[in-house]
Short mmCIF file of C-alpha atoms in Angstrom, two decimals:
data_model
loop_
_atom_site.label_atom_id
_atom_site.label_comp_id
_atom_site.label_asym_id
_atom_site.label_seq_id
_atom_site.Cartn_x
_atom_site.Cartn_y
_atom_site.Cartn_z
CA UNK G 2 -85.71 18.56 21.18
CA UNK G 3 -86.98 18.97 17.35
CA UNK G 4 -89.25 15.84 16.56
CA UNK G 5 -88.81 14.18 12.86
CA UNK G 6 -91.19 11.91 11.45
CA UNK G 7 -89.25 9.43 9.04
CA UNK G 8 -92.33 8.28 6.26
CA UNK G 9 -90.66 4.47 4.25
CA UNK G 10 -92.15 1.26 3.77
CA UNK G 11 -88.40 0.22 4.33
CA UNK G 12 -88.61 -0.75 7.79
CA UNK G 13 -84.76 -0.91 8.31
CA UNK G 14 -84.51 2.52 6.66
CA UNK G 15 -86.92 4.11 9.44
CA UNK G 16 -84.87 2.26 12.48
CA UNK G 17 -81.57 4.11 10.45
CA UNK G 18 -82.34 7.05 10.21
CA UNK G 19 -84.15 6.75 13.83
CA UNK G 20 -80.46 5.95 15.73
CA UNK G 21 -78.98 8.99 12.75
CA UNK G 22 -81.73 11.47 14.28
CA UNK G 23 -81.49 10.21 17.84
CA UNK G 24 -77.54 10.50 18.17
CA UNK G 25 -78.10 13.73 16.70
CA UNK G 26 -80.21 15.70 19.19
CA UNK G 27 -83.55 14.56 17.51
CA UNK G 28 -86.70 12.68 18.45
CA UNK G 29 -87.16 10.43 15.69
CA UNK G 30 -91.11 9.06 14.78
CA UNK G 31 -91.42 6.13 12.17
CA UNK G 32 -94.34 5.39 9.87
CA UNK G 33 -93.89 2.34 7.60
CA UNK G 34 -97.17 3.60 5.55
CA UNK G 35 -99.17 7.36 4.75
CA UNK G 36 -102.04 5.73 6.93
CA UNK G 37 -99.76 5.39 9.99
CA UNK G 38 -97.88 8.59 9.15
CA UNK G 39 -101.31 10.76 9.30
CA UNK G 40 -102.59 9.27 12.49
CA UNK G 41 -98.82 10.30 14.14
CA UNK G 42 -99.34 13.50 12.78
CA UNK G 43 -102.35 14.51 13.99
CA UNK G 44 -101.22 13.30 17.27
CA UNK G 45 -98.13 14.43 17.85
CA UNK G 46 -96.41 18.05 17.03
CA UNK G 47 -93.62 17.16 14.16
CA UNK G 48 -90.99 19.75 13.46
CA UNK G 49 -90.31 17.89 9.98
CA UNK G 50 -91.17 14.95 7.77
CA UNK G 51 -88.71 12.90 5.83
CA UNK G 52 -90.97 11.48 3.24
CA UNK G 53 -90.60 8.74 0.67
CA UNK G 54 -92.03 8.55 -2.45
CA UNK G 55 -92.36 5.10 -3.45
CA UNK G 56 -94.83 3.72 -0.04
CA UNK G 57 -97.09 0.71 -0.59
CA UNK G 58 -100.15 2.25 0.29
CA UNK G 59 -100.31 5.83 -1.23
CA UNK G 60 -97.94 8.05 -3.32
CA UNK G 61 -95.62 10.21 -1.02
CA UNK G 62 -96.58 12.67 -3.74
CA UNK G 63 -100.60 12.39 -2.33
CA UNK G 64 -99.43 12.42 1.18
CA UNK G 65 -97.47 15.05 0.87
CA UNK G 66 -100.85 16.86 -0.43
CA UNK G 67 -102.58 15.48 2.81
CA UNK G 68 -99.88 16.73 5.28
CA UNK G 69 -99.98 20.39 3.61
CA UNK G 70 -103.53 20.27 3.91
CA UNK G 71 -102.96 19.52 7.76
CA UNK G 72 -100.18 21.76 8.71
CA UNK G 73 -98.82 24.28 5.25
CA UNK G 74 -95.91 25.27 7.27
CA UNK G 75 -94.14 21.59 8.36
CA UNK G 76 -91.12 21.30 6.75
CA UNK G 77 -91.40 17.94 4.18
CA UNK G 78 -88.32 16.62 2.80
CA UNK G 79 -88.33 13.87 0.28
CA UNK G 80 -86.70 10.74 0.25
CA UNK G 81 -86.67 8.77 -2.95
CA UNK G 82 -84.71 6.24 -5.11
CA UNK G 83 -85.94 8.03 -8.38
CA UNK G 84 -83.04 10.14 -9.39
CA UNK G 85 -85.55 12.27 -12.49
CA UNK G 86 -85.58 15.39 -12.31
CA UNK G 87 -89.53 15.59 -12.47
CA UNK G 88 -90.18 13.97 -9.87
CA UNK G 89 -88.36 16.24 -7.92
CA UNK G 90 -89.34 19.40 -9.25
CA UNK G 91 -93.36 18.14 -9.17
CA UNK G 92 -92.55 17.83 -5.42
CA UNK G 93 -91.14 20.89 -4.30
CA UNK G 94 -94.01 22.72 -6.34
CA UNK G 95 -96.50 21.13 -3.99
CA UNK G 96 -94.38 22.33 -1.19
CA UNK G 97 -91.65 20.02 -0.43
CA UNK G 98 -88.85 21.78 1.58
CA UNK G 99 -85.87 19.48 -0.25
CA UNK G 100 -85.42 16.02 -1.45
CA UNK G 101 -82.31 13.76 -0.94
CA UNK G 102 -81.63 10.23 -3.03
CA UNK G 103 -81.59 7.12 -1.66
CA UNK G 104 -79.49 5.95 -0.75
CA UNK G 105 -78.31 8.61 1.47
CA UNK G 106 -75.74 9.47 3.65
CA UNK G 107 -75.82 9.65 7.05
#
């Protein structure tokens, strides 16, 4: 069963997208900040990250720097309410796999 770590300060979001992942065949993991999203990830094999941007206690852009420096090959999708294109394009350069716009659907 493929294991997804779900990265947003929106608590609600995470539980979502938990019962999405779960009904689909998926272990889901939620962080509600980078700090608790690194200790889960040194903890616990992750097949992919769902990451948003915009958390209250770090870019998603530096954790996503942090989590490439801890494993190059996990898959990192973005989440994020910030439709510019720079944003997204500054992400996938530092290795993000894809990004999807909040909100999104399920």
């Amino acid at each position: 069963m493929p294991t997804i770590l779900t990265v947003d300060d929106d608590v609600d979001l995470v539980k979502t997208l938990a019962a999405v992942l779960g009904a689909k065949g998926h272990r889901a993991l939620g962080a509600a900040s980078a700090k608790e999203a690194l200790e889960i990830l040194r903890r616990e094999p992750c097949d992919a990250v769902l990451l948003d941007l915009g958390l209250e206690d770090a870019s998603g852009l530096d954790l996503l720097e942090r989590i490439r420096e801890l494993d190059p090959d996990l898959p990192v999708i973005i989440l994020t309410g910030d439709t510019g294109v720079p944003t997204a394009v500054k992400a996938m350069r530092m290795g993000a796999r894809d990004y999807l716009t909040k909100p999104c659907r399920n």
